[in-house]
């Protein structure tokens, strides 16, 4: 039995609020594997909600049942607590004259039948750059901490954490890194975001977020950004599907698709939606458009990549390291094996400084860090090939570049 298919069947029942009683004959070991798949996609609480009364699950090991139940209660309870604290904080921000926009996070959770079962690691706020100083002062007064800022450096995002209550979020002045050749230009789509934002109600709080068109485009752009790195997960597809379903009457898909074609993301987005149609119980009509006839619809390879990579494509380090190859392909809008592998071996200086901190502290050691990376790459590649048969980061990267070609993100 293919347990990945079972996971998808259960997820479909969760997304459509239907029963999954038809699932039967699974052993405790099978359920443990389904839990692992669910956890890697950060969907374990949603999946538990669907299967806790399933006869096959109830016949599994009682200790395992109790473990998954306890894990669900912990995750959902923690999410509920953080959501309340975040909304209280957001209300206070607005009372102090700040106008941040919430992107992803609680805006996506609110689309779900039971929002607290769709957990988030953090929240994301997008603010006008000229409000950063006032926001920074406000957050520190509220007990939030951040790293020391470098004088005169122009920051695009700054993370904040409150050690007292565990709240963590990222404050964005740009939604995407401006210097990225692969997706820095996505920022152009949101230049008027603060002038065209919308107010919506979440759990009794009035919050600001992107208008429906920009919200949809942002979810696509954010998923594509992760896809260009090492991958994105099924949960991001669920977010996009629920958003399209809720706001379909406010989305002009003729306009949106023209924009996405200009940014080489239309085929990608349409195939993400097709995952919902083929596997998760949605119809094109309830998503607000007809099945596209002008792009190749073949979502299975995309879904397989999402399942293989986990929530942010980080199921294994070879896959994570392969990101330099896919990013190189996107930046150059072409597929070239040699340049892709070179990009993996010789990434930008900032990547090296992040992964080899001694080169940031002692810049003269930067050449040593590059040699260190090459040595690790060659050693790891040979070890994998001999001992485990695992694919190297170069192999994974070039295979994933073919997906970029398939979904028209890059050209041959």
Coordinates of C-alpha atoms in Angstrom, one line a residue:
X1 CA 0.0 0.0 0.0
X2 CA 1.3 3.4 -1.0
X3 CA 1.1 5.4 2.3
X4 CA 1.7 8.7 0.6
X5 CA -1.5 8.1 -1.4
X6 CA -3.3 7.4 1.9
X7 CA -2.0 10.6 3.3
X8 CA -3.4 12.5 0.3
X9 CA -6.7 10.7 0.7
X10 CA -7.0 11.8 4.3
X11 CA -5.9 15.3 3.4
X12 CA -8.6 15.5 0.8
X13 CA -11.2 14.5 3.3
X14 CA -9.9 17.2 5.6
X15 CA -10.0 19.9 2.9
X16 CA -13.5 18.9 1.9
X17 CA -14.8 18.2 5.4
X18 CA -15.8 14.6 4.5
X19 CA -15.3 11.3 6.2
X20 CA -12.3 9.0 5.6
X21 CA -13.9 5.9 6.9
X22 CA -13.0 4.1 3.7
X23 CA -9.3 3.8 4.9
X24 CA -8.8 0.4 6.5
X25 CA -6.3 -2.3 7.1
X26 CA -3.4 -0.2 8.2
X27 CA -0.9 -1.4 10.9
X28 CA 0.6 0.7 13.6
X29 CA 3.7 1.0 11.6
X30 CA 1.7 2.3 8.7
X31 CA 0.1 4.9 10.9
X32 CA 3.5 5.9 12.2
X33 CA 4.7 6.5 8.7
X34 CA 1.6 8.6 7.9
X35 CA 2.3 10.7 11.0
X36 CA 5.9 11.2 9.7
X37 CA 4.6 12.4 6.3
X38 CA 2.1 14.6 8.0
X39 CA 4.7 16.1 10.3
X40 CA 7.1 16.9 7.5
X41 CA 4.3 18.8 5.7
X42 CA 3.3 20.5 9.0
X43 CA -0.2 19.0 8.7
X44 CA -0.2 16.4 11.5
X45 CA -2.9 18.2 13.6
X46 CA -5.2 18.4 10.6
X47 CA -4.6 14.8 9.7
X48 CA -5.2 13.6 13.3
X49 CA -8.6 15.4 13.4
X50 CA -9.7 13.3 10.4
X51 CA -8.5 9.9 11.5
X52 CA -8.9 9.8 15.3
X53 CA -12.3 8.0 15.0
X54 CA -11.2 5.8 12.1
X55 CA -11.6 2.1 13.0
X56 CA -8.2 1.2 11.6
X57 CA -6.5 3.9 13.6
X58 CA -8.3 3.0 16.8
X59 CA -7.0 -0.5 16.4
X60 CA -3.4 0.7 16.3
X61 CA -1.1 0.8 19.3
X62 CA -2.8 2.8 22.1
X63 CA 0.4 4.5 23.1
X64 CA 0.9 5.8 19.6
X65 CA -2.7 7.0 19.5
X66 CA -2.1 8.9 22.7
X67 CA 1.1 10.4 21.4
X68 CA -0.5 11.8 18.3
X69 CA -3.5 13.1 20.3
X70 CA -1.2 14.8 22.7
X71 CA 0.9 16.3 20.0
X72 CA -2.2 17.6 18.3
X73 CA -3.5 19.2 21.5
X74 CA 0.0 20.8 22.2
X75 CA 0.3 22.2 18.6
X76 CA -3.2 23.4 18.3
X77 CA -3.3 24.9 21.8
X78 CA 0.0 26.7 21.3
X79 CA -1.2 28.0 18.0
X80 CA -4.5 29.3 19.5
X81 CA -2.5 31.0 22.3
X82 CA -0.1 32.7 19.9
X83 CA -2.9 33.8 17.5
X84 CA -4.7 35.6 20.4
X85 CA -1.5 37.3 21.5
X86 CA -0.6 38.3 18.0
X87 CA -4.0 39.8 17.3
X88 CA -3.8 41.7 20.6
X89 CA -0.4 43.0 19.5
X90 CA -1.7 44.0 16.1
X91 CA -4.6 45.9 17.6
X92 CA -2.1 47.8 19.7
X93 CA 0.1 48.6 16.7
X94 CA -2.8 50.2 14.9
X95 CA -3.7 52.2 18.1
X96 CA -0.2 53.6 17.9
X97 CA -0.6 54.8 14.4
X98 CA 1.3 51.9 12.7
X99 CA -0.2 50.3 9.6
X100 CA 1.4 46.9 9.0
X101 CA -0.1 44.4 6.5
X102 CA -0.3 40.8 7.6
X103 CA 0.9 38.4 4.9
X104 CA 0.5 34.6 5.1
X105 CA 0.3 33.2 8.6
X106 CA -3.0 34.0 10.4
X107 CA -4.6 35.3 7.2
X108 CA -4.1 31.8 5.7
X109 CA -5.1 30.0 8.9
X110 CA -8.4 31.9 9.0
X111 CA -9.3 30.3 5.6
X112 CA -9.5 26.8 7.3
X113 CA -12.5 25.2 9.0
X114 CA -10.4 24.8 12.1
X115 CA -7.7 27.5 12.0
X116 CA -5.7 26.3 14.9
X117 CA -5.0 22.9 13.3
X118 CA -3.2 24.7 10.4
X119 CA -0.1 25.7 12.5
X120 CA 2.5 28.4 11.6
X121 CA 6.0 28.8 12.8
X122 CA 5.8 32.6 12.8
X123 CA 3.9 35.6 11.4
X124 CA 4.9 38.0 8.7
X125 CA 4.3 41.8 8.7
X126 CA 4.9 44.1 5.8
X127 CA 5.4 47.8 6.7
X128 CA 6.2 51.0 4.9
X129 CA 9.9 51.6 5.3
X130 CA 9.4 55.0 6.9
X131 CA 7.5 53.3 9.8
X132 CA 10.4 51.0 10.7
X133 CA 11.9 53.2 13.3
X134 CA 8.6 53.7 15.1
X135 CA 7.7 50.0 14.8
X136 CA 11.1 49.0 16.1
X137 CA 10.8 51.3 19.2
X138 CA 7.2 50.0 19.8
X139 CA 8.2 46.3 19.6
X140 CA 11.2 46.7 22.0
X141 CA 8.9 48.5 24.4
X142 CA 6.6 45.4 24.2
X143 CA 9.4 43.1 25.2
X144 CA 10.5 41.9 21.7
X145 CA 14.2 41.3 21.0
X146 CA 16.2 41.4 17.8
X147 CA 19.8 41.2 16.7
X148 CA 21.9 44.3 16.8
X149 CA 21.4 46.3 13.7
X150 CA 24.4 47.4 11.6
X151 CA 24.5 51.2 11.3
X152 CA 23.5 52.6 7.9
X153 CA 22.6 49.1 6.5
X154 CA 19.4 49.0 4.6
X155 CA 17.4 46.1 6.0
X156 CA 14.8 44.2 4.0
X157 CA 13.5 42.1 6.9
X158 CA 14.2 42.0 10.6
X159 CA 13.1 39.1 12.8
X160 CA 11.7 39.7 16.3
X161 CA 11.0 37.4 19.2
X162 CA 9.4 37.9 22.6
X163 CA 11.1 35.6 25.1
X164 CA 8.2 36.0 27.6
X165 CA 5.4 34.6 25.4
X166 CA 7.3 33.0 22.5
X167 CA 5.8 35.2 19.7
X168 CA 8.1 35.3 16.7
X169 CA 7.6 37.2 13.5
X170 CA 9.5 38.8 10.6
X171 CA 9.1 42.4 9.8
X172 CA 9.4 43.0 6.1
X173 CA 10.3 46.3 4.4
X174 CA 10.5 44.3 1.1
X175 CA 8.5 41.1 0.5
X176 CA 11.4 39.6 -1.5
X177 CA 15.1 40.3 -1.4
X178 CA 15.7 43.1 -3.9
X179 CA 19.1 41.7 -4.9
X180 CA 17.8 38.3 -6.0
X181 CA 18.1 37.8 -9.7
X182 CA 15.6 34.9 -9.4
X183 CA 12.7 36.7 -7.6
X184 CA 13.7 40.2 -6.6
X185 CA 11.5 41.6 -9.4
X186 CA 8.4 40.1 -7.7
X187 CA 8.4 43.2 -5.5
X188 CA 7.2 45.2 -8.4
X189 CA 3.8 43.5 -8.1
X190 CA 3.3 45.0 -4.6
X191 CA 4.4 48.6 -5.1
X192 CA 1.0 50.0 -4.3
X193 CA 0.2 47.4 -1.6
X194 CA -0.3 50.0 1.2
X195 CA -2.6 52.1 -1.0
X196 CA -4.8 49.2 -2.1
X197 CA -4.8 47.0 1.0
X198 CA -8.0 45.6 2.5
X199 CA -9.3 45.3 6.1
X200 CA -10.7 42.0 7.2
X201 CA -12.0 40.5 10.4
X202 CA -10.1 37.7 12.1
X203 CA -11.4 36.4 15.4
X204 CA -13.0 39.8 16.1
X205 CA -10.0 41.9 15.3
X206 CA -9.8 44.2 12.3
X207 CA -6.6 43.5 10.5
X208 CA -4.9 44.9 7.4
X209 CA -3.7 42.6 4.6
X210 CA -3.1 42.7 0.8
X211 CA -6.1 43.1 -1.5
X212 CA -7.4 39.8 -2.9
X213 CA -5.5 40.0 -6.2
X214 CA -2.2 40.8 -4.6
X215 CA -2.8 38.3 -1.8
X216 CA -3.3 35.5 -4.4
X217 CA -0.2 36.7 -6.3
X218 CA 1.8 36.8 -3.1
X219 CA 0.9 33.2 -2.2
X220 CA 2.0 32.1 -5.7
X221 CA 5.2 34.2 -5.6
X222 CA 6.1 32.9 -2.1
X223 CA 5.6 29.3 -3.1
X224 CA 7.6 29.8 -6.3
X225 CA 10.4 31.4 -4.3
X226 CA 10.6 28.3 -2.1
X227 CA 10.3 26.1 -5.2
X228 CA 13.3 27.8 -6.7
X229 CA 15.3 27.1 -3.5
X230 CA 14.7 23.5 -2.4
X231 CA 11.0 23.1 -2.7
X232 CA 7.7 23.9 -1.0
X233 CA 5.1 21.7 0.7
X234 CA 1.5 20.6 0.3
X235 CA 0.4 23.1 3.0
X236 CA 1.2 26.1 0.7
X237 CA -0.9 24.5 -2.0
X238 CA -3.8 24.1 0.5
X239 CA -3.4 27.8 1.4
X240 CA -3.7 28.9 -2.3
X241 CA -6.6 26.6 -2.9
X242 CA -8.6 27.8 0.1
X243 CA -7.8 31.4 -0.8
X244 CA -9.0 31.1 -4.4
X245 CA -12.1 29.3 -3.3
X246 CA -13.0 32.0 -0.7
X247 CA -12.2 35.0 -2.9
X248 CA -13.0 33.6 -6.4
X249 CA -15.7 36.2 -7.0
X250 CA -13.1 39.0 -6.3
X251 CA -10.4 37.6 -8.5
X252 CA -10.1 38.6 -12.2
X253 CA -8.2 35.5 -13.4
X254 CA -7.9 36.9 -16.9
X255 CA -5.9 39.8 -15.5
X256 CA -4.1 37.7 -12.9
X257 CA -3.0 35.1 -15.5
X258 CA -1.7 37.8 -17.8
X259 CA 0.4 39.1 -14.9
X260 CA 1.6 35.6 -14.0
X261 CA 2.6 34.9 -17.7
X262 CA 4.7 38.0 -17.7
X263 CA 6.5 36.7 -14.6
X264 CA 6.9 33.1 -15.8
X265 CA 4.7 31.7 -13.1
X266 CA 1.4 31.0 -14.8
X267 CA 2.0 27.3 -15.7
X268 CA 3.4 26.8 -12.2
X269 CA 0.3 28.4 -10.5
X270 CA -2.2 26.6 -12.7
X271 CA -0.6 23.2 -11.9
X272 CA -0.7 24.0 -8.2
X273 CA -4.4 24.6 -8.5
X274 CA -4.8 21.4 -10.5
X275 CA -3.4 19.5 -7.6
X276 CA -6.5 20.6 -5.7
X277 CA -8.7 19.5 -8.6
X278 CA -7.0 16.1 -9.2
X279 CA -6.2 15.1 -5.6
X280 CA -7.8 17.3 -3.0
X281 CA -11.5 17.4 -4.0
X282 CA -11.8 20.9 -5.5
X283 CA -13.3 21.9 -8.9
X284 CA -12.1 24.5 -11.3
X285 CA -15.5 26.3 -11.1
X286 CA -15.3 26.8 -7.3
X287 CA -11.8 28.1 -7.7
X288 CA -13.1 30.8 -10.1
X289 CA -11.9 29.7 -13.5
X290 CA -12.2 27.1 -16.2
X291 CA -9.5 24.5 -16.7
X292 CA -6.8 26.3 -18.7
X293 CA -6.3 25.1 -22.2
X294 CA -3.3 27.2 -23.0
X295 CA -0.8 25.6 -20.7
X296 CA 0.2 22.0 -20.1
X297 CA -1.7 20.6 -17.1
X298 CA 0.3 17.8 -15.5
X299 CA 0.5 18.4 -11.8
X300 CA 1.7 14.9 -10.7
X301 CA 5.4 15.7 -11.0
X302 CA 4.9 18.9 -9.0
X303 CA 3.0 17.1 -6.3
X304 CA 5.7 14.4 -6.1
X305 CA 8.3 17.1 -5.6
X306 CA 6.3 18.7 -2.8
X307 CA 5.8 15.4 -1.1
X308 CA 9.5 14.5 -1.5
X309 CA 10.8 17.8 -0.1
X310 CA 8.5 18.5 2.9
X311 CA 7.2 21.8 4.0
X312 CA 10.1 23.9 2.8
X313 CA 12.0 21.4 0.8
X314 CA 14.3 20.5 3.7
X315 CA 13.8 16.8 4.1
X316 CA 17.5 16.2 3.4
X317 CA 20.6 18.3 3.1
X318 CA 21.5 17.3 -0.4
X319 CA 18.2 18.8 -1.5
X320 CA 18.8 22.0 0.5
X321 CA 22.3 22.3 -1.1
X322 CA 20.8 21.8 -4.6
X323 CA 19.1 25.2 -4.3
X324 CA 22.1 27.0 -5.9
X325 CA 21.6 25.1 -9.1
X326 CA 17.9 25.9 -9.4
X327 CA 18.4 29.5 -8.4
X328 CA 21.2 29.8 -11.0
X329 CA 18.8 28.4 -13.7
X330 CA 16.1 30.9 -12.7
X331 CA 18.4 33.9 -12.6
X332 CA 19.8 33.1 -16.1
X333 CA 16.4 31.9 -17.4
X334 CA 18.1 28.9 -19.0
X335 CA 19.2 25.4 -18.2
X336 CA 22.9 24.7 -18.2
X337 CA 24.4 21.8 -16.3
X338 CA 27.9 23.1 -16.1
X339 CA 26.9 26.6 -14.9
X340 CA 24.4 25.1 -12.4
X341 CA 27.0 22.9 -10.8
X342 CA 29.5 25.8 -10.7
X343 CA 26.8 27.9 -9.0
X344 CA 26.4 25.1 -6.4
X345 CA 30.2 25.0 -5.7
X346 CA 30.7 28.7 -5.9
X347 CA 27.6 30.5 -4.5
X348 CA 27.5 34.2 -3.7
X349 CA 29.7 35.5 -0.8
X350 CA 26.7 36.1 1.5
X351 CA 25.7 32.4 1.2
X352 CA 29.3 31.4 2.2
X353 CA 29.4 33.8 5.1
X354 CA 26.1 32.5 6.4
X355 CA 27.1 28.8 6.2
X356 CA 30.7 29.3 7.2
X357 CA 30.5 32.0 9.9
X358 CA 34.3 32.3 10.4
X359 CA 34.5 33.8 6.9
X360 CA 32.2 36.7 8.1
X361 CA 34.2 37.3 11.2
X362 CA 37.5 37.0 9.3
X363 CA 37.0 38.1 5.7
X364 CA 40.5 37.1 4.6
X365 CA 39.4 33.4 5.2
X366 CA 36.7 33.6 2.5
X367 CA 38.9 31.6 0.0
X368 CA 39.4 29.0 2.7
X369 CA 35.6 28.8 3.2
X370 CA 35.1 28.2 -0.6
X371 CA 37.7 25.4 -0.5
X372 CA 36.0 24.0 2.6
X373 CA 32.7 23.9 0.7
X374 CA 34.2 22.1 -2.3
X375 CA 35.9 19.5 -0.1
X376 CA 32.7 18.8 1.8
X377 CA 30.8 18.6 -1.5
X378 CA 33.2 16.1 -3.0
X379 CA 33.5 14.0 0.2
X380 CA 29.8 13.9 0.8
X381 CA 29.1 13.0 -2.8
X382 CA 31.5 10.1 -2.8
X383 CA 30.2 8.8 0.6
X384 CA 26.6 8.9 -0.6
X385 CA 27.4 7.1 -3.9
X386 CA 29.3 4.4 -2.2
X387 CA 27.4 3.8 1.1
X388 CA 23.8 4.9 0.6
X389 CA 23.1 5.3 -3.1
X390 CA 21.5 8.7 -2.3
X391 CA 21.5 11.3 -5.0
X392 CA 24.0 14.1 -4.8
X393 CA 22.9 17.7 -4.5
X394 CA 24.0 18.2 -8.2
X395 CA 21.8 15.3 -9.3
X396 CA 18.8 16.6 -7.3
X397 CA 19.5 20.1 -8.6
X398 CA 19.6 19.2 -12.2
X399 CA 16.4 17.0 -11.9
X400 CA 14.6 19.9 -10.3
X401 CA 15.8 22.3 -13.0
X402 CA 13.9 20.0 -15.4
X403 CA 10.8 20.8 -13.4
X404 CA 11.5 24.5 -13.8
X405 CA 11.5 23.9 -17.6
X406 CA 8.4 21.7 -17.4
X407 CA 6.4 24.4 -15.7
X408 CA 7.8 27.2 -18.0
X409 CA 9.7 29.0 -15.2
X410 CA 12.8 28.8 -17.3
X411 CA 13.4 28.1 -21.0
X412 CA 15.5 25.4 -22.6

